[in-house]
C-alpha atoms as an extended CHARMM CRD file, in Angstrom:
* protein
*
       167  EXT
         1         1  UNK       CA              3.0610000000        4.3980000000        7.9500000000  PROA      1               0.0000000000
         2         2  UNK       CA              2.5550000000        7.0070000000       10.6010000000  PROA      2               0.0000000000
         3         3  UNK       CA             -1.2720000000        8.6320000000       10.8190000000  PROA      3               0.0000000000
         4         4  UNK       CA             -3.4680000000       10.3840000000       13.0040000000  PROA      4               0.0000000000
         5         5  UNK       CA             -6.8200000000        8.7540000000       13.6000000000  PROA      5               0.0000000000
         6         6  UNK       CA            -10.1220000000        9.9670000000       15.2150000000  PROA      6               0.0000000000
         7         7  UNK       CA            -12.0330000000        7.3800000000       17.3400000000  PROA      7               0.0000000000
         8         8  UNK       CA            -14.9520000000        6.4560000000       19.4480000000  PROA      8               0.0000000000
         9         9  UNK       CA            -15.7940000000        3.5370000000       21.6990000000  PROA      9               0.0000000000
        10        10  UNK       CA            -17.3520000000        1.7400000000       18.6850000000  PROA      10              0.0000000000
        11        11  UNK       CA            -15.5960000000        2.9860000000       15.5840000000  PROA      11              0.0000000000
        12        12  UNK       CA            -12.5630000000        5.1260000000       14.2690000000  PROA      12              0.0000000000
        13        13  UNK       CA            -11.6820000000        6.7650000000       10.6370000000  PROA      13              0.0000000000
        14        14  UNK       CA             -8.1410000000        7.4010000000        9.6190000000  PROA      14              0.0000000000
        15        15  UNK       CA             -6.4580000000        9.0690000000        6.7160000000  PROA      15              0.0000000000
        16        16  UNK       CA             -2.8200000000        7.6690000000        6.6500000000  PROA      16              0.0000000000
        17        17  UNK       CA              0.3370000000        8.8330000000        4.7420000000  PROA      17              0.0000000000
        18        18  UNK       CA              1.9610000000        5.4580000000        3.4400000000  PROA      18              0.0000000000
        19        19  UNK       CA              5.2090000000        4.9370000000        1.8810000000  PROA      19              0.0000000000
        20        20  UNK       CA              5.7800000000        1.9110000000       -0.4150000000  PROA      20              0.0000000000
        21        21  UNK       CA              9.1500000000       -0.2250000000       -0.4800000000  PROA      21              0.0000000000
        22        22  UNK       CA              9.5290000000       -2.3340000000       -3.5180000000  PROA      22              0.0000000000
        23        23  UNK       CA              8.9870000000       -5.9240000000       -2.4180000000  PROA      23              0.0000000000
        24        24  UNK       CA              7.7530000000       -8.0150000000       -5.4350000000  PROA      24              0.0000000000
        25        25  UNK       CA              7.5180000000       -4.8470000000       -7.7220000000  PROA      25              0.0000000000
        26        26  UNK       CA             11.3280000000       -4.5920000000       -7.3550000000  PROA      26              0.0000000000
        27        27  UNK       CA             11.6320000000       -6.5440000000      -10.7440000000  PROA      27              0.0000000000
        28        28  UNK       CA             10.0360000000       -3.6360000000      -12.5840000000  PROA      28              0.0000000000
        29        29  UNK       CA             10.8610000000       -0.5080000000      -10.1880000000  PROA      29              0.0000000000
        30        30  UNK       CA             13.3870000000       -0.5160000000       -7.8360000000  PROA      30              0.0000000000
        31        31  UNK       CA             12.7730000000        2.8290000000       -5.9560000000  PROA      31              0.0000000000
        32        32  UNK       CA             10.9550000000        3.6610000000       -2.7020000000  PROA      32              0.0000000000
        33        33  UNK       CA              7.3710000000        5.3100000000       -3.4260000000  PROA      33              0.0000000000
        34        34  UNK       CA              7.0950000000        8.3110000000       -0.9790000000  PROA      34              0.0000000000
        35        35  UNK       CA              3.7410000000        9.2680000000       -2.5260000000  PROA      35              0.0000000000
        36        36  UNK       CA              0.9460000000        7.2040000000       -1.1360000000  PROA      36              0.0000000000
        37        37  UNK       CA             -2.2080000000        7.4780000000        1.0850000000  PROA      37              0.0000000000
        38        38  UNK       CA             -4.7640000000        4.9280000000        2.7330000000  PROA      38              0.0000000000
        39        39  UNK       CA             -8.2470000000        5.3850000000        4.1060000000  PROA      39              0.0000000000
        40        40  UNK       CA             -9.3990000000        3.1100000000        7.0740000000  PROA      40              0.0000000000
        41        41  UNK       CA            -12.6280000000        2.7230000000        8.8580000000  PROA      41              0.0000000000
        42        42  UNK       CA            -12.7280000000        0.0970000000       11.7440000000  PROA      42              0.0000000000
        43        43  UNK       CA            -15.5500000000       -0.8650000000       14.0640000000  PROA      43              0.0000000000
        44        44  UNK       CA            -14.6490000000       -2.5620000000       17.4280000000  PROA      44              0.0000000000
        45        45  UNK       CA            -17.0520000000       -5.2070000000       18.6060000000  PROA      45              0.0000000000
        46        46  UNK       CA            -15.0400000000       -5.7710000000       21.4750000000  PROA      46              0.0000000000
        47        47  UNK       CA            -12.1810000000       -3.2620000000       23.1420000000  PROA      47              0.0000000000
        48        48  UNK       CA             -9.3930000000       -5.4980000000       22.0650000000  PROA      48              0.0000000000
        49        49  UNK       CA            -10.6910000000       -6.4170000000       18.3090000000  PROA      49              0.0000000000
        50        50  UNK       CA            -11.4310000000       -4.2390000000       15.7290000000  PROA      50              0.0000000000
        51        51  UNK       CA            -12.8720000000       -5.1980000000       11.8990000000  PROA      51              0.0000000000
        52        52  UNK       CA            -12.7600000000       -2.9150000000        9.1320000000  PROA      52              0.0000000000
        53        53  UNK       CA            -11.9620000000       -1.8550000000        5.4070000000  PROA      53              0.0000000000
        54        54  UNK       CA             -9.1480000000       -0.0250000000        4.0100000000  PROA      54              0.0000000000
        55        55  UNK       CA             -8.1150000000        1.0490000000        0.5480000000  PROA      55              0.0000000000
        56        56  UNK       CA             -4.7830000000        2.9700000000       -0.4290000000  PROA      56              0.0000000000
        57        57  UNK       CA             -2.7650000000        4.4050000000       -3.3560000000  PROA      57              0.0000000000
        58        58  UNK       CA              1.0720000000        4.1980000000       -3.9360000000  PROA      58              0.0000000000
        59        59  UNK       CA              2.8580000000        5.5200000000       -6.7690000000  PROA      59              0.0000000000
        60        60  UNK       CA              5.9910000000        4.2840000000       -8.1250000000  PROA      60              0.0000000000
        61        61  UNK       CA              8.4060000000        6.1530000000      -10.4360000000  PROA      61              0.0000000000
        62        62  UNK       CA             12.0320000000        5.2330000000      -11.9410000000  PROA      62              0.0000000000
        63        63  UNK       CA             13.9440000000        6.4400000000      -14.6710000000  PROA      63              0.0000000000
        64        64  UNK       CA             16.2630000000        3.9150000000      -16.5550000000  PROA      64              0.0000000000
        65        65  UNK       CA             19.4410000000        4.7760000000      -18.4780000000  PROA      65              0.0000000000
        66        66  UNK       CA             19.6980000000        4.6950000000      -22.1180000000  PROA      66              0.0000000000
        67        67  UNK       CA             19.7880000000        0.8530000000      -23.1590000000  PROA      67              0.0000000000
        68        68  UNK       CA             18.0400000000       -1.8450000000      -25.1790000000  PROA      68              0.0000000000
        69        69  UNK       CA             15.1790000000       -3.5660000000      -23.5010000000  PROA      69              0.0000000000
        70        70  UNK       CA             13.7240000000       -6.6130000000      -24.7190000000  PROA      70              0.0000000000
        71        71  UNK       CA              9.9560000000       -7.5130000000      -24.4160000000  PROA      71              0.0000000000
        72        72  UNK       CA              9.0600000000      -10.7450000000      -25.8670000000  PROA      72              0.0000000000
        73        73  UNK       CA             10.1050000000      -10.5790000000      -29.6790000000  PROA      73              0.0000000000
        74        74  UNK       CA             10.5760000000       -6.8900000000      -29.4210000000  PROA      74              0.0000000000
        75        75  UNK       CA             13.7440000000       -4.6880000000      -28.4630000000  PROA      75              0.0000000000
        76        76  UNK       CA             13.7580000000       -1.1720000000      -28.0200000000  PROA      76              0.0000000000
        77        77  UNK       CA             16.5620000000        1.2200000000      -27.4240000000  PROA      77              0.0000000000
        78        78  UNK       CA             16.0860000000        4.6410000000      -25.4510000000  PROA      78              0.0000000000
        79        79  UNK       CA             15.7000000000        6.1560000000      -21.8980000000  PROA      79              0.0000000000
        80        80  UNK       CA             12.8490000000        4.5000000000      -19.9840000000  PROA      80              0.0000000000
        81        81  UNK       CA             10.5200000000        6.1990000000      -17.6390000000  PROA      81              0.0000000000
        82        82  UNK       CA              8.6380000000        3.5060000000      -15.5520000000  PROA      82              0.0000000000
        83        83  UNK       CA              5.5470000000        4.0700000000      -13.2890000000  PROA      83              0.0000000000
        84        84  UNK       CA              3.4200000000        2.0670000000      -11.2290000000  PROA      84              0.0000000000
        85        85  UNK       CA              0.3510000000        2.5020000000       -9.1910000000  PROA      85              0.0000000000
        86        86  UNK       CA             -0.6760000000        0.2560000000       -6.5110000000  PROA      86              0.0000000000
        87        87  UNK       CA             -4.1920000000        0.2400000000       -5.2060000000  PROA      87              0.0000000000
        88        88  UNK       CA             -4.8580000000       -2.2070000000       -2.1900000000  PROA      88              0.0000000000
        89        89  UNK       CA             -8.3130000000       -2.7260000000       -1.0180000000  PROA      89              0.0000000000
        90        90  UNK       CA             -8.8050000000       -4.9880000000        2.0040000000  PROA      90              0.0000000000
        91        91  UNK       CA            -11.0290000000       -6.1750000000        4.6870000000  PROA      91              0.0000000000
        92        92  UNK       CA             -9.1380000000       -6.3150000000        8.1800000000  PROA      92              0.0000000000
        93        93  UNK       CA             -8.9750000000       -7.5320000000       11.5280000000  PROA      93              0.0000000000
        94        94  UNK       CA             -6.7110000000       -6.4030000000       14.5000000000  PROA      94              0.0000000000
        95        95  UNK       CA             -5.9040000000       -7.6140000000       17.9370000000  PROA      95              0.0000000000
        96        96  UNK       CA             -4.8470000000       -5.0420000000       20.3930000000  PROA      96              0.0000000000
        97        97  UNK       CA             -2.6490000000       -6.3610000000       23.3440000000  PROA      97              0.0000000000
        98        98  UNK       CA             -3.4890000000       -3.3850000000       25.9120000000  PROA      98              0.0000000000
        99        99  UNK       CA             -6.9720000000       -1.8970000000       25.1280000000  PROA      99              0.0000000000
       100       100  UNK       CA             -7.6170000000        1.2130000000       27.1280000000  PROA      100             0.0000000000
       101       101  UNK       CA             -3.9910000000        1.8090000000       27.7360000000  PROA      101             0.0000000000
       102       102  UNK       CA             -2.0950000000        4.9440000000       26.4270000000  PROA      102             0.0000000000
       103       103  UNK       CA              0.4360000000        2.6870000000       24.2550000000  PROA      103             0.0000000000
       104       104  UNK       CA             -1.6460000000       -0.1610000000       22.9010000000  PROA      104             0.0000000000
       105       105  UNK       CA              0.4960000000       -2.6350000000       20.4630000000  PROA      105             0.0000000000
       106       106  UNK       CA             -1.4340000000       -4.5000000000       17.8420000000  PROA      106             0.0000000000
       107       107  UNK       CA             -1.0650000000       -7.0330000000       15.5780000000  PROA      107             0.0000000000
       108       108  UNK       CA             -3.5350000000       -7.6640000000       12.2650000000  PROA      108             0.0000000000
       109       109  UNK       CA             -4.4350000000       -9.1330000000        8.9980000000  PROA      109             0.0000000000
       110       110  UNK       CA             -6.1720000000       -8.2030000000        5.8870000000  PROA      110             0.0000000000
       111       111  UNK       CA             -7.5540000000      -10.0690000000        3.0520000000  PROA      111             0.0000000000
       112       112  UNK       CA             -8.4900000000       -8.4710000000       -0.3350000000  PROA      112             0.0000000000
       113       113  UNK       CA             -7.1050000000       -7.4850000000       -3.5950000000  PROA      113             0.0000000000
       114       114  UNK       CA             -4.5670000000       -5.0800000000       -5.1920000000  PROA      114             0.0000000000
       115       115  UNK       CA             -5.0850000000       -3.2910000000       -8.5640000000  PROA      115             0.0000000000
       116       116  UNK       CA             -1.4400000000       -2.4830000000      -10.3280000000  PROA      116             0.0000000000
       117       117  UNK       CA             -1.1720000000       -0.2760000000      -13.1370000000  PROA      117             0.0000000000
       118       118  UNK       CA              2.2140000000       -0.2050000000      -14.8630000000  PROA      118             0.0000000000
       119       119  UNK       CA              3.2880000000        1.4600000000      -17.6060000000  PROA      119             0.0000000000
       120       120  UNK       CA              6.6460000000        2.3260000000      -19.2870000000  PROA      120             0.0000000000
       121       121  UNK       CA              7.1640000000        5.6470000000      -21.7460000000  PROA      121             0.0000000000
       122       122  UNK       CA             10.0980000000        5.4580000000      -24.1120000000  PROA      122             0.0000000000
       123       123  UNK       CA             10.2380000000        8.1160000000      -26.6270000000  PROA      123             0.0000000000
       124       124  UNK       CA              6.7090000000        8.4430000000      -28.3560000000  PROA      124             0.0000000000
       125       125  UNK       CA              5.8050000000        4.7190000000      -27.1070000000  PROA      125             0.0000000000
       126       126  UNK       CA              4.1100000000        3.5570000000      -24.0840000000  PROA      126             0.0000000000
       127       127  UNK       CA              3.5350000000        0.0050000000      -22.9660000000  PROA      127             0.0000000000
       128       128  UNK       CA              0.7250000000       -0.5060000000      -20.2930000000  PROA      128             0.0000000000
       129       129  UNK       CA              0.0740000000       -3.5760000000      -18.2210000000  PROA      129             0.0000000000
       130       130  UNK       CA             -2.7920000000       -3.6800000000      -15.3770000000  PROA      130             0.0000000000
       131       131  UNK       CA             -3.8780000000       -6.5240000000      -13.4360000000  PROA      131             0.0000000000
       132       132  UNK       CA             -5.8240000000       -7.4320000000      -10.3420000000  PROA      132             0.0000000000
       133       133  UNK       CA             -3.9840000000       -9.7910000000       -7.6200000000  PROA      133             0.0000000000
       134       134  UNK       CA             -5.4140000000      -11.6580000000       -4.6730000000  PROA      134             0.0000000000
       135       135  UNK       CA             -3.7130000000      -10.0920000000       -1.6820000000  PROA      135             0.0000000000
       136       136  UNK       CA             -3.0750000000      -10.6140000000        2.0860000000  PROA      136             0.0000000000
       137       137  UNK       CA             -1.6450000000       -8.0780000000        4.5350000000  PROA      137             0.0000000000
       138       138  UNK       CA             -0.0200000000       -8.9120000000        7.6780000000  PROA      138             0.0000000000
       139       139  UNK       CA              0.5530000000       -6.0120000000        9.9120000000  PROA      139             0.0000000000
       140       140  UNK       CA              2.1800000000       -4.8170000000       13.1960000000  PROA      140             0.0000000000
       141       141  UNK       CA              2.1350000000       -1.5890000000       15.0580000000  PROA      141             0.0000000000
       142       142  UNK       CA              1.3510000000        0.7710000000       18.3040000000  PROA      142             0.0000000000
       143       143  UNK       CA             -1.2300000000        3.0160000000       18.8520000000  PROA      143             0.0000000000
       144       144  UNK       CA             -0.6400000000        5.8570000000       21.1400000000  PROA      144             0.0000000000
       145       145  UNK       CA             -3.4990000000        7.9200000000       22.4620000000  PROA      145             0.0000000000
       146       146  UNK       CA             -3.0830000000       11.4520000000       22.2030000000  PROA      146             0.0000000000
       147       147  UNK       CA             -6.2300000000       12.9220000000       23.3940000000  PROA      147             0.0000000000
       148       148  UNK       CA             -9.8200000000       11.8540000000       24.2160000000  PROA      148             0.0000000000
       149       149  UNK       CA            -10.7060000000       11.1330000000       20.6310000000  PROA      149             0.0000000000
       150       150  UNK       CA             -7.3370000000       11.2070000000       18.7800000000  PROA      150             0.0000000000
       151       151  UNK       CA             -4.7640000000        8.6160000000       18.4210000000  PROA      151             0.0000000000
       152       152  UNK       CA             -1.3080000000        8.4080000000       16.7620000000  PROA      152             0.0000000000
       153       153  UNK       CA             -0.3960000000        4.9620000000       15.1300000000  PROA      153             0.0000000000
       154       154  UNK       CA              2.8250000000        3.8830000000       13.8460000000  PROA      154             0.0000000000
       155       155  UNK       CA              2.5210000000        0.7160000000       11.7640000000  PROA      155             0.0000000000
       156       156  UNK       CA              4.4570000000       -1.5760000000        9.5020000000  PROA      156             0.0000000000
       157       157  UNK       CA              2.4180000000       -3.5320000000        6.8780000000  PROA      157             0.0000000000
       158       158  UNK       CA              3.2070000000       -5.8660000000        4.1330000000  PROA      158             0.0000000000
       159       159  UNK       CA              1.0080000000       -5.7820000000        0.9310000000  PROA      159             0.0000000000
       160       160  UNK       CA              1.5220000000       -9.3400000000       -0.4030000000  PROA      160             0.0000000000
       161       161  UNK       CA             -0.0090000000       -9.3830000000       -3.9300000000  PROA      161             0.0000000000
       162       162  UNK       CA             -0.0280000000      -13.0190000000       -5.2970000000  PROA      162             0.0000000000
       163       163  UNK       CA              0.8590000000      -13.4680000000       -8.9840000000  PROA      163             0.0000000000
       164       164  UNK       CA             -1.6160000000      -13.8470000000      -11.6430000000  PROA      164             0.0000000000
       165       165  UNK       CA             -1.4070000000      -15.5870000000      -15.1180000000  PROA      165             0.0000000000
       166       166  UNK       CA             -1.0230000000      -12.1470000000      -16.7440000000  PROA      166             0.0000000000
       167       167  UNK       CA              1.7420000000      -10.7590000000      -14.3420000000  PROA      167             0.0000000000
């Protein structure tokens, strides 16, 4: 995502716009999520290292054509409306390659959990499924200093939710 952050020498807080691209959710919804937000707080024990916490939300939606859909031993016919909400929560650490420079590339990793809430509407019926997943998040990006206490960050991250016995 792209976001603006405020920072001082010891910490930063950011509100980020996040887009979600299917990944492992593609077997349920194949569309891109343009609705997402992430909040992130970081501490900088050294100029080139940060540790922090972040929490986000992405909403996915897809309309499926009239068809017959099978779940277990049941079959349903109709138009499906599929929804999914992903809520990742991570403890993170980043390593900055050029601290103090106007353009500062970084790499990082997060470890945590993702709450997935999926539901399918078909006529008057709704099928729901929600699960917590162990998750890892590799990340790479660049931090650009815009002013004394404001940065713009362009980052790519991969929220990798591991499967559970329920999902």
